[in-house]
Short mmCIF file of C-alpha atoms and ligand atoms in Angstrom, two decimals:
data_model
loop_
_atom_site.label_atom_id
_atom_site.label_comp_id
_atom_site.label_asym_id
_atom_site.label_seq_id
_atom_site.Cartn_x
_atom_site.Cartn_y
_atom_site.Cartn_z
CA MET J 1 129.91 80.96 108.48
CA LEU J 2 130.93 84.33 107.17
CA GLN J 3 128.48 86.35 105.08
CA SER J 4 129.55 86.44 101.49
CA SER J 5 129.89 90.23 101.53
CA GLU J 6 132.27 89.98 104.48
CA LEU J 7 134.18 87.27 102.73
CA ILE J 8 134.52 89.34 99.61
CA ALA J 9 135.60 92.34 101.69
CA THR J 10 138.27 90.21 103.39
CA LEU J 11 139.40 88.89 100.05
CA SER J 12 139.50 92.37 98.51
CA ALA J 13 141.62 93.57 101.43
CA SER J 14 144.09 90.78 100.89
CA ILE J 15 144.17 91.48 97.15
CA ALA J 16 144.95 95.12 97.93
CA GLU J 17 147.70 93.89 100.25
CA LEU J 18 149.16 91.77 97.46
CA HIS J 19 149.35 94.81 95.21
CA THR J 20 151.11 97.04 97.70
CA ALA J 21 153.41 94.32 99.07
CA PRO J 22 157.11 94.57 98.27
CA PHE J 23 158.54 92.59 95.37
CA LEU J 24 158.87 88.89 96.11
CA ASP J 25 162.31 87.27 96.03
CA ASN J 26 161.20 84.16 94.20
CA ALA J 27 160.21 84.30 90.56
CA LEU J 28 158.66 80.85 90.39
CA PRO J 29 156.80 78.61 92.84
CA SER J 30 158.66 75.75 94.48
CA ASP J 31 158.27 72.25 93.03
CA GLN J 32 156.33 71.24 96.14
CA ALA J 33 153.91 74.12 95.76
CA LEU J 34 153.38 73.22 92.10
CA THR J 35 152.78 69.57 92.87
CA HIS J 36 150.49 70.45 95.74
CA ALA J 37 148.45 72.87 93.64
CA ARG J 38 148.15 70.37 90.80
CA GLU J 39 147.06 67.55 93.08
CA LYS J 40 144.53 69.73 94.85
CA LEU J 41 142.70 70.73 91.67
CA LEU J 42 139.22 69.24 91.97
CA GLN J 43 138.91 66.25 89.66
CA HIS J 44 135.16 66.44 89.14
CA LEU J 45 132.41 68.96 89.31
CA PRO J 46 130.86 68.72 92.78
CA SER J 47 127.08 68.33 92.71
CA LYS J 48 126.77 70.34 95.89
CA GLY J 49 129.26 73.17 95.67
CA ILE J 50 131.97 73.27 98.33
CA GLY J 51 130.73 76.72 99.36
CA LEU J 52 132.20 80.18 99.10
CA GLU J 53 134.36 80.10 102.21
CA THR J 54 135.94 76.72 101.42
CA THR J 55 136.44 77.76 97.82
CA ILE J 56 138.23 80.94 98.79
CA ASN J 57 140.49 79.03 101.16
CA HIS J 58 141.09 76.44 98.45
CA LEU J 59 142.12 79.15 95.97
CA ARG J 60 144.34 80.95 98.45
CA GLU J 61 145.98 78.04 100.16
CA ASP J 62 146.11 75.32 97.52
CA ILE J 63 146.06 76.97 94.12
CA ALA J 64 147.65 80.42 94.44
CA PRO J 65 150.97 79.10 95.82
CA GLY J 66 151.29 77.31 92.47
CA PHE J 67 151.12 80.58 90.51
CA SER J 68 154.19 82.10 88.93
CA ALA J 69 155.25 85.20 90.83
CA SER J 70 156.45 86.72 87.55
CA SER J 71 154.82 90.10 87.77
CA ARG J 72 155.32 90.43 91.52
CA SER J 73 158.92 89.34 91.59
CA SER J 74 161.98 91.56 91.29
CA ASN J 75 163.81 88.59 89.87
CA TYR J 76 161.69 87.65 86.93
CA TYR J 77 163.14 88.42 83.48
CA GLY J 78 161.73 85.45 81.57
CA PHE J 79 159.22 86.85 79.13
CA VAL J 80 157.94 90.36 78.53
CA THR J 81 155.16 89.95 81.08
CA GLY J 82 154.89 93.39 82.64
CA GLY J 83 153.50 93.88 86.10
CA THR J 84 150.43 95.66 87.38
CA THR J 85 150.48 99.19 88.73
CA PRO J 86 148.38 99.67 91.90
CA ALA J 87 146.06 102.07 90.03
CA ALA J 88 145.46 99.46 87.32
CA ALA J 89 144.98 96.67 89.87
CA LEU J 90 142.43 98.64 91.83
CA ALA J 91 140.51 99.44 88.65
CA ASP J 92 140.62 95.84 87.53
CA ASN J 93 138.88 94.78 90.73
CA LEU J 94 136.20 97.41 90.09
CA VAL J 95 135.74 96.04 86.57
CA THR J 96 134.88 92.67 88.05
CA ALA J 97 132.64 94.12 90.73
CA TYR J 98 130.61 96.18 88.24
CA ASP J 99 130.75 93.61 85.43
CA GLN J 100 130.11 96.04 82.61
CA ASN J 101 129.78 95.00 78.98
CA VAL J 102 131.39 97.39 76.48
CA SER J 103 129.74 96.36 73.29
CA VAL J 104 127.28 98.91 71.92
CA HIS J 105 127.80 102.65 72.32
CA LEU J 106 124.69 103.67 74.30
CA PRO J 107 125.51 107.10 75.72
CA SER J 108 122.16 107.52 77.46
CA GLU J 109 122.63 104.26 79.37
CA SER J 110 126.29 104.06 80.33
CA VAL J 111 129.55 105.94 80.14
CA VAL J 112 131.63 102.83 79.41
CA SER J 113 132.01 103.27 75.65
CA ASN J 114 133.02 106.90 76.18
CA LEU J 115 135.49 105.72 78.77
CA GLU J 116 137.02 103.18 76.41
CA ASP J 117 137.33 105.74 73.65
CA ARG J 118 138.86 108.30 76.02
CA ALA J 119 141.32 105.78 77.47
CA LEU J 120 142.43 105.06 73.91
CA SER J 121 142.85 108.73 73.07
CA LEU J 122 144.87 109.28 76.28
CA LEU J 123 146.98 106.33 75.21
CA CYS J 124 147.51 108.03 71.83
CA GLU J 125 148.73 111.12 73.71
CA LEU J 126 151.11 109.03 75.80
CA LEU J 127 152.55 107.57 72.60
CA ASN J 128 152.77 110.91 70.84
CA LEU J 129 150.12 109.97 68.29
CA ASP J 130 147.43 112.46 67.32
CA PRO J 131 144.13 110.89 68.49
CA THR J 132 142.20 112.52 65.63
CA GLN J 133 144.37 110.61 63.13
CA TRP J 134 143.48 107.22 64.66
CA PRO J 135 139.68 107.06 64.57
CA HIS J 136 139.50 103.25 64.49
CA ARG J 137 140.78 102.35 67.92
CA ILE J 138 139.88 99.57 70.28
CA PHE J 139 141.11 97.49 73.19
CA THR J 140 141.78 93.84 72.43
CA THR J 141 142.81 90.79 74.44
CA GLY J 142 146.48 91.28 73.52
CA ALA J 143 148.94 91.95 70.74
CA THR J 144 148.08 88.72 68.92
CA ALA J 145 144.45 89.82 68.64
CA SER J 146 145.60 93.28 67.56
CA ASN J 147 147.74 91.71 64.84
CA VAL J 148 144.67 89.79 63.64
CA LEU J 149 142.81 93.11 63.43
CA GLY J 150 145.74 94.75 61.65
CA LEU J 151 146.05 92.07 59.00
CA SER J 152 142.28 91.86 58.49
CA CYS J 153 142.03 95.62 57.93
CA GLY J 154 145.07 95.41 55.68
CA ARG J 155 143.52 92.54 53.75
CA GLU J 156 140.31 94.55 53.20
CA TYR J 157 142.29 97.59 52.10
CA VAL J 158 144.80 96.01 49.75
CA ILE J 159 142.21 93.96 47.92
CA CYS J 160 139.37 96.41 47.85
CA GLU J 161 140.52 99.99 48.19
CA ALA J 162 143.92 100.06 46.71
CA SER J 163 143.48 97.39 44.11
CA VAL J 164 145.16 98.51 40.93
CA VAL J 165 142.21 97.22 38.93
CA ARG J 166 139.39 99.05 40.67
CA SER J 167 136.65 97.63 38.51
CA ASP J 168 134.06 97.49 41.24
CA PRO J 169 133.88 99.99 44.11
CA ASP J 170 131.77 97.61 46.21
CA ILE J 171 134.30 94.83 46.49
CA SER J 172 134.62 93.91 50.15
CA VAL J 173 136.28 90.83 51.56
CA GLY J 174 134.02 91.20 54.59
CA GLU J 175 131.00 90.97 52.32
CA ILE J 176 131.81 88.61 49.47
CA GLY J 177 134.76 86.69 50.87
CA ILE J 178 138.43 86.67 50.05
CA TYR J 179 138.32 84.44 46.96
CA GLU J 180 135.59 86.35 45.15
CA ALA J 181 137.02 89.72 46.16
CA MET J 182 140.47 88.83 44.85
CA HIS J 183 139.01 87.42 41.67
CA ARG J 184 136.98 90.58 40.96
CA ALA J 185 139.91 92.83 41.82
CA GLY J 186 142.24 90.89 39.55
CA ILE J 187 144.57 89.96 42.40
CA ARG J 188 146.28 86.58 42.30
CA LYS J 189 148.38 86.74 45.42
CA ILE J 190 148.57 88.44 48.82
CA GLN J 191 151.91 88.73 50.53
CA ILE J 192 152.97 90.02 53.93
CA LEU J 193 156.41 91.57 53.74
CA SER J 194 158.33 91.83 56.97
CA THR J 195 161.61 91.51 58.82
CA VAL J 196 161.90 89.31 61.94
CA PRO J 197 158.13 89.18 62.48
CA HIS J 198 156.74 87.94 65.80
CA SER J 199 155.28 84.42 65.62
CA SER J 200 151.81 85.84 66.25
CA LEU J 201 151.90 87.52 62.84
CA SER J 202 152.11 84.06 61.22
CA LYS J 203 149.28 82.95 63.44
CA ALA J 204 147.18 85.93 62.35
CA ALA J 205 147.96 85.20 58.68
CA GLY J 206 146.86 81.61 59.22
CA ILE J 207 143.61 82.57 60.91
CA LEU J 208 142.72 85.07 58.19
CA GLY J 209 143.13 82.72 55.25
CA LEU J 210 146.17 84.58 53.98
CA GLY J 211 148.34 81.68 55.06
CA ARG J 212 151.49 81.56 57.14
CA ALA J 213 153.40 81.03 53.90
CA SER J 214 152.32 84.47 52.69
CA ILE J 215 154.86 86.05 55.05
CA LYS J 216 158.06 86.85 53.18
CA SER J 217 161.25 88.26 54.54
CA VAL J 218 162.48 91.49 52.99
CA ALA J 219 165.46 91.68 55.33
CA LEU J 220 168.97 92.85 54.60
CA GLU J 221 171.29 89.87 54.62
CA ALA J 222 173.77 91.55 56.94
CA SER J 223 171.17 92.92 59.40
CA PRO J 224 168.14 90.65 59.43
CA HIS J 225 165.95 93.08 61.34
CA ARG J 226 166.35 95.86 58.76
CA PHE J 227 164.49 96.36 55.48
CA ASP J 228 166.14 95.76 52.12
CA LEU J 229 164.35 98.63 50.40
CA PRO J 230 165.22 97.71 46.78
CA LEU J 231 163.94 94.18 47.47
CA LEU J 232 160.80 95.62 49.06
CA LYS J 233 160.16 97.69 45.93
CA LYS J 234 160.76 94.71 43.68
CA LEU J 235 158.22 92.57 45.56
CA LEU J 236 155.66 95.38 45.83
CA GLU J 237 155.63 95.99 42.10
CA GLU J 238 154.86 92.37 41.15
CA PRO J 239 151.73 92.50 39.01
CA GLY J 240 148.55 90.93 40.37
CA THR J 241 149.93 91.01 43.90
CA ALA J 242 148.55 92.84 46.92
CA SER J 243 150.86 93.50 49.85
CA ILE J 244 150.80 94.24 53.55
CA VAL J 245 154.07 95.50 54.99
CA ALA J 246 154.51 94.48 58.63
CA ILE J 247 157.02 96.45 60.67
CA SER J 248 158.49 94.90 63.81
CA ALA J 249 158.92 97.80 66.18
CA SER J 250 161.21 96.06 68.67
CA GLU J 251 161.90 92.43 68.02
CA ILE J 252 161.41 89.91 70.78
CA ASN J 253 164.96 88.44 70.83
CA THR J 254 167.03 91.60 70.53
CA GLY J 255 164.66 94.47 71.18
CA TRP J 256 165.87 96.02 67.94
CA PHE J 257 163.59 98.12 65.74
CA ALA J 258 163.08 97.33 62.05
CA THR J 259 163.18 100.97 60.97
CA SER J 260 165.72 103.63 61.84
CA GLY J 261 163.56 106.72 61.84
CA ARG J 262 161.27 109.07 60.00
CA LYS J 263 163.26 109.15 56.76
CA GLU J 264 163.18 105.41 56.25
CA MET J 265 159.52 105.18 57.29
CA GLN J 266 158.69 107.91 54.77
CA GLU J 267 160.44 105.92 52.03
CA ILE J 268 158.44 102.81 52.94
CA ARG J 269 155.25 104.91 53.09
CA ASN J 270 155.90 106.32 49.61
CA LEU J 271 156.52 102.85 48.17
CA CYS J 272 153.35 101.53 49.80
CA ASP J 273 151.29 104.44 48.50
CA THR J 274 152.61 103.85 45.00
CA TYR J 275 151.69 100.16 45.05
CA GLY J 276 148.56 100.30 47.22
CA ALA J 277 150.05 98.46 50.17
CA TRP J 278 149.02 98.67 53.85
CA ILE J 279 151.56 99.29 56.60
CA HIS J 280 151.00 97.52 59.90
CA VAL J 281 153.31 98.14 62.87
CA ASP J 282 153.67 95.41 65.47
CA GLY J 283 154.78 97.51 68.40
CA ALA J 284 153.55 95.20 71.16
CA PHE J 285 156.12 96.63 73.55
CA GLY J 286 158.27 98.73 71.20
CA ILE J 287 155.62 101.37 70.57
CA MET J 288 156.13 102.42 74.21
CA GLY J 289 159.55 103.73 73.16
CA ARG J 290 157.67 106.77 71.85
CA MET J 291 157.32 107.96 75.44
CA LEU J 292 161.05 108.49 75.82
CA THR J 293 162.28 112.07 75.43
CA SER J 294 165.66 112.24 77.17
CA PRO J 295 168.81 112.35 74.97
CA ASP J 296 169.97 109.21 76.83
CA TYR J 297 167.40 107.28 74.82
CA ALA J 298 167.75 109.18 71.55
CA THR J 299 168.50 106.05 69.49
CA ILE J 300 165.27 104.40 70.67
CA SER J 301 163.23 107.59 70.19
CA ARG J 302 164.63 107.99 66.68
CA ALA J 303 163.74 104.39 65.79
CA CYS J 304 160.17 105.13 66.92
CA GLU J 305 159.91 108.23 64.75
CA GLY J 306 157.83 107.79 61.64
CA LEU J 307 155.83 104.86 63.02
CA GLU J 308 152.93 107.29 62.92
CA LEU J 309 153.03 106.95 59.11
CA ALA J 310 151.61 103.42 59.40
CA ASP J 311 148.03 102.49 58.60
CA SER J 312 147.62 100.43 61.74
CA ILE J 313 149.46 99.82 65.00
CA THR J 314 149.46 96.95 67.50
CA GLY J 315 150.31 97.58 71.13
CA ASP J 316 150.13 95.55 74.32
CA GLY J 317 148.65 96.81 77.56
CA HIS J 318 149.72 93.86 79.68
CA LYS J 319 153.38 94.30 78.81
CA LEU J 320 155.05 97.71 79.29
CA LEU J 321 151.85 99.55 80.11
CA ASN J 322 151.77 97.35 83.22
CA VAL J 323 148.04 96.73 83.39
CA PRO J 324 146.68 93.23 84.15
CA TYR J 325 146.21 90.53 81.54
CA ASP J 326 144.32 90.53 79.14
CA CYS J 327 144.79 93.84 77.42
CA GLY J 328 146.08 94.90 74.05
CA PHE J 329 145.20 97.83 71.84
CA PHE J 330 144.80 98.55 68.16
CA PHE J 331 144.88 101.83 66.26
CA SER J 332 144.02 102.37 62.61
CA ARG J 333 143.72 105.50 60.50
CA HIS J 334 140.89 104.10 58.41
CA ARG J 335 137.52 104.59 60.04
CA GLY J 336 135.64 103.29 57.00
CA ILE J 337 137.54 100.01 56.84
CA ALA J 338 136.57 99.17 60.45
CA SER J 339 132.91 98.55 59.79
CA ARG J 340 133.53 96.89 56.43
CA VAL J 341 135.48 94.20 58.24
CA PHE J 342 133.84 93.97 61.66
CA GLN J 343 130.23 95.13 61.21
CA ASN J 344 127.88 92.91 63.21
CA PRO J 345 125.13 92.93 60.61
CA ASN J 346 121.36 92.95 60.81
CA ALA J 347 120.97 93.34 64.56
CA ALA J 348 118.70 96.35 64.89
CA TYR J 349 118.54 95.95 68.65
CA LEU J 350 122.29 96.57 68.81
CA ASN J 351 122.24 99.89 66.98
CA SER J 352 123.52 103.09 68.48
CA SER J 353 122.00 106.48 67.73
CA ASP J 354 125.29 108.27 68.26
CA THR J 355 127.63 108.11 65.29
CA ASP J 356 130.56 109.92 66.88
CA ILE J 357 131.87 106.92 68.78
CA MET J 358 131.64 103.66 66.88
CA SER J 359 130.21 100.73 68.81
CA PRO J 360 133.06 98.41 69.76
CA LEU J 361 131.17 95.38 68.48
CA ASN J 362 131.31 96.84 64.97
CA ILE J 363 135.01 97.64 64.96
CA GLY J 364 136.64 94.66 66.67
CA LEU J 365 136.49 90.92 67.16
CA GLU J 366 134.10 90.37 70.06
CA ASN J 367 130.54 91.37 70.73
CA SER J 368 130.39 91.20 74.53
CA ARG J 369 133.56 92.58 76.07
CA ARG J 370 135.15 93.22 79.44
CA LEU J 371 135.76 96.83 80.46
CA ARG J 372 139.49 96.37 80.06
CA ALA J 373 139.74 100.08 79.35
CA LEU J 374 139.28 100.96 83.02
CA PRO J 375 142.65 99.75 84.34
CA VAL J 376 144.35 101.60 81.47
CA TYR J 377 142.39 104.78 82.13
CA SER J 378 143.03 104.53 85.85
CA SER J 379 146.76 103.95 85.50
CA LEU J 380 147.23 106.67 82.86
CA VAL J 381 145.49 109.35 84.93
CA ALA J 382 147.09 108.22 88.20
CA TYR J 383 150.68 108.48 86.97
CA GLY J 384 150.45 110.70 83.89
CA SER J 385 152.94 110.82 81.06
CA ASP J 386 155.79 111.76 83.43
CA GLY J 387 155.06 108.80 85.69
CA TYR J 388 155.01 106.41 82.77
CA ARG J 389 158.17 107.85 81.29
CA ASP J 390 159.91 107.43 84.63
CA MET J 391 158.82 103.76 84.87
CA LEU J 392 160.08 103.02 81.36
CA GLU J 393 163.36 104.88 81.90
CA ARG J 394 164.03 102.77 84.98
CA GLN J 395 163.43 99.61 82.96
CA VAL J 396 165.67 100.68 80.08
CA THR J 397 168.34 101.75 82.57
CA LEU J 398 168.32 98.33 84.20
CA ALA J 399 168.50 96.58 80.80
CA ARG J 400 171.49 98.74 79.85
CA GLY J 401 173.08 98.05 83.23
CA ILE J 402 172.80 94.31 82.54
CA ALA J 403 174.25 94.84 79.07
CA GLU J 404 177.24 96.73 80.52
CA LEU J 405 177.82 93.97 83.00
CA LEU J 406 177.98 91.48 80.15
CA LEU J 407 180.21 93.68 78.01
CA ASP J 408 182.66 93.94 80.91
CA SER J 409 182.59 90.23 81.64
CA GLU J 410 185.29 87.80 80.52
CA ASP J 411 182.82 84.93 80.65
CA PHE J 412 179.83 86.21 78.73
CA GLU J 413 179.20 87.70 75.33
CA LEU J 414 176.50 90.23 74.64
CA LEU J 415 174.60 89.32 71.45
CA PRO J 416 173.91 89.86 68.59
CA ASP J 417 177.17 91.77 68.18
CA SER J 418 179.43 93.18 70.83
CA SER J 419 182.36 94.07 68.60
CA GLY J 420 181.28 97.60 67.73
CA ASP J 421 181.37 100.90 69.54
CA ARG J 422 180.36 100.43 73.20
CA LYS J 423 178.18 103.53 73.39
CA GLU J 424 176.39 102.62 70.20
CA ILE J 425 175.72 99.09 71.43
CA LEU J 426 174.25 100.37 74.69
CA ASP J 427 172.23 103.08 72.95
CA ASN J 428 170.45 100.36 70.98
CA ILE J 429 169.43 98.43 74.10
CA PHE J 430 165.75 98.90 74.89
CA ILE J 431 164.40 96.37 77.41
CA ILE J 432 165.77 93.09 76.02
CA VAL J 433 169.28 91.79 76.63
CA LEU J 434 170.47 88.78 74.65
CA PHE J 435 173.71 87.00 75.56
CA LYS J 436 175.59 83.73 75.82
CA ALA J 437 178.43 82.19 77.78
CA LYS J 438 181.77 82.17 75.95
CA ASP J 439 182.43 78.62 77.13
CA GLU J 440 180.34 76.44 74.81
CA GLY J 441 179.85 73.79 77.50
CA LEU J 442 178.52 76.27 80.00
CA ASN J 443 176.47 77.96 77.31
CA LYS J 444 174.50 74.78 76.65
CA GLU J 445 173.44 74.68 80.30
CA LEU J 446 173.41 78.40 81.00
CA VAL J 447 169.67 79.03 81.15
CA ASP J 448 169.07 75.99 83.36
CA ARG J 449 171.92 76.88 85.68
CA ILE J 450 170.72 80.45 86.08
CA LYS J 451 167.18 79.26 86.77
CA ALA J 452 168.48 76.62 89.21
CA THR J 453 169.88 79.34 91.46
CA CYS J 454 166.22 80.28 92.05
CA LYS J 455 167.45 83.84 92.40
CA ILE J 456 166.63 85.12 88.94
CA HIS J 457 164.54 83.77 86.12
CA VAL J 458 165.57 84.22 82.48
CA SER J 459 164.45 82.52 79.30
CA GLY J 460 166.29 80.58 76.67
CA THR J 461 166.26 81.19 72.95
CA ALA J 462 168.48 80.45 69.98
CA TRP J 463 170.79 82.84 68.19
CA ASP J 464 172.85 81.88 65.14
CA SER J 465 171.69 78.28 65.69
CA LYS J 466 173.29 78.26 69.16
CA PRO J 467 171.60 78.41 72.55
CA ALA J 468 171.29 81.92 73.93
CA CYS J 469 169.89 83.50 77.03
CA ARG J 470 167.62 86.47 77.33
CA PHE J 471 166.69 89.04 79.94
CA ALA J 472 163.39 90.85 79.38
CA VAL J 473 162.86 93.81 81.69
CA SER J 474 159.22 94.83 81.77
CA ASN J 475 158.07 95.51 85.31
CA TRP J 476 157.31 99.08 86.38
CA ARG J 477 158.92 98.39 89.76
CA HIS J 478 162.35 97.42 88.44
CA ASP J 479 165.19 99.51 89.70
CA ILE J 480 168.86 99.26 88.83
CA LYS J 481 170.14 99.86 92.39
CA ARG J 482 168.15 97.01 93.85
CA ASP J 483 168.13 94.58 90.95
CA LEU J 484 171.53 94.77 89.24
CA PRO J 485 173.62 93.56 92.23
CA VAL J 486 171.45 90.42 92.46
CA ILE J 487 171.91 89.70 88.75
CA LYS J 488 175.67 90.28 88.97
CA LYS J 489 176.00 87.91 91.89
CA VAL J 490 174.00 85.16 90.19
CA LEU J 491 176.05 85.36 86.98
CA GLU J 492 179.31 85.25 88.95
CA GLU J 493 178.07 82.33 91.00
CA VAL J 494 177.05 80.34 87.93
CA VAL J 495 180.51 80.80 86.39
CA ALA J 496 182.31 79.94 89.65
CA THR J 497 180.26 76.76 90.11
CA TRP J 498 180.86 75.70 86.51
CA ARG J 499 184.63 76.24 86.88
CA SER J 500 184.80 74.31 90.14
CA GLU J 501 183.12 71.37 88.42
CA GLN J 502 185.49 71.25 85.45
C1 PLP F 1 154.24 89.65 72.93
C2 PLP F 1 154.21 90.02 71.52
C3 PLP F 1 153.13 89.66 70.69
C4 PLP F 1 152.00 88.80 71.19
O1 PLP F 1 151.37 89.44 72.23
P1 PLP F 1 150.27 88.77 73.15
O2 PLP F 1 149.89 89.90 74.03
O3 PLP F 1 150.98 87.66 73.86
O4 PLP F 1 149.18 88.29 72.29
C5 PLP F 1 153.14 90.10 69.39
N1 PLP F 1 154.15 90.83 68.91
C6 PLP F 1 155.22 91.18 69.67
C7 PLP F 1 156.32 92.00 69.06
C8 PLP F 1 155.28 90.78 71.00
O5 PLP F 1 156.32 91.14 71.75
#
């Protein structure tokens, strides 16, 4: 029997191999592999373990073939899943090997809290945000968790800090609870004002006792992703009401941004300052648009301008940053709010002597935490801002290539609107491409037929109450020269097969 250290070395070598291997052709496992993996899952806990060697073989030979190849496949466009850069993958294995806990900032014992803080400030630099302006920053498990942090900080702020009736400076939701805090502040209602919010924002509102029903659309009727500013003002000025404005920086179906640039963001900022509202940006993948500098992407860059005027920002690491699951990040301007909401109270043994870096356990959800900062740090320093910009440009270029293909096709229609100026349409494409088949019959089956080719994987959604199909490009390895011909061929094949059957 192999020594466990040898086994682990062998396993590590094959993991490294996986990360440097070329893209796989298949996006999903075969039905047989899925059935096999499912049947092979152990039914019951063995009293005597099956042993390390057998377990590793079991994982490799039975279970892993049942995994989706999404992030290792050139043909996966289903969800915004991202991939994993080699530098991030390597670091992620180190994280497991060293099993560090990033909880309390203890600078004389470990560098990990410094590392997390530095990774976050490098990330600020990548996104053209001034790190000194975002003192409350932390890695989370993903954008959903970051949205929970954003709404909870917003909730604390709008009730306690910016309350119009500031009768009591010590009101804190974190301390006395939401009901009492609202009562003392003279607030009857909290509303979250947004346009095309991601479903996780509703989830966050539900978790935090604000309620999913507190989310209200302030969208323009003609362009549902854009703000109706007069309506926003009208809702903000309602007496006895506290508001959080949630900005969708790149919406999941279209990739469109809710705001058009600095001027509009400044108008929203001014309104929110007047009425004591908090601005939260959900930029899970959209915030990455701030990396783009070339004039080819000017429309995206412009839409990202002014997002720095927000109070808090959500971003995802495991999407366009291409680090492994589970990694999201959260930035807020309000250092003081962090501990009012997240302070882990009365645990003297968890105190830090250093006040420069706040202990993660007092500014986020968890106490014990994985060192998910390391893959981010590793990948950022390995490739730098130029490397990351290049990865993103390749992804946007592929998405626009797909969009052009659809615009030129007699059989498909690019959504939401392909009637306008061609250049303008393409300039608005970020990494999502939404479309449908012109033939209603084919359109109903389009997603299934594309998936059935087993050559590319897309996901289905609905647009204007009709089925629609969506490409999401989010892997750092995507490349238009390699990937577009495959997509073109699949779409042509699907149409040809449909026609031959009619
Ligand atoms: C993906 C996504 C989320 C949720 O992110 P998770 O990382 O899955 O928690 C939230 N908002 C937007 C805009 C997203 O694209």
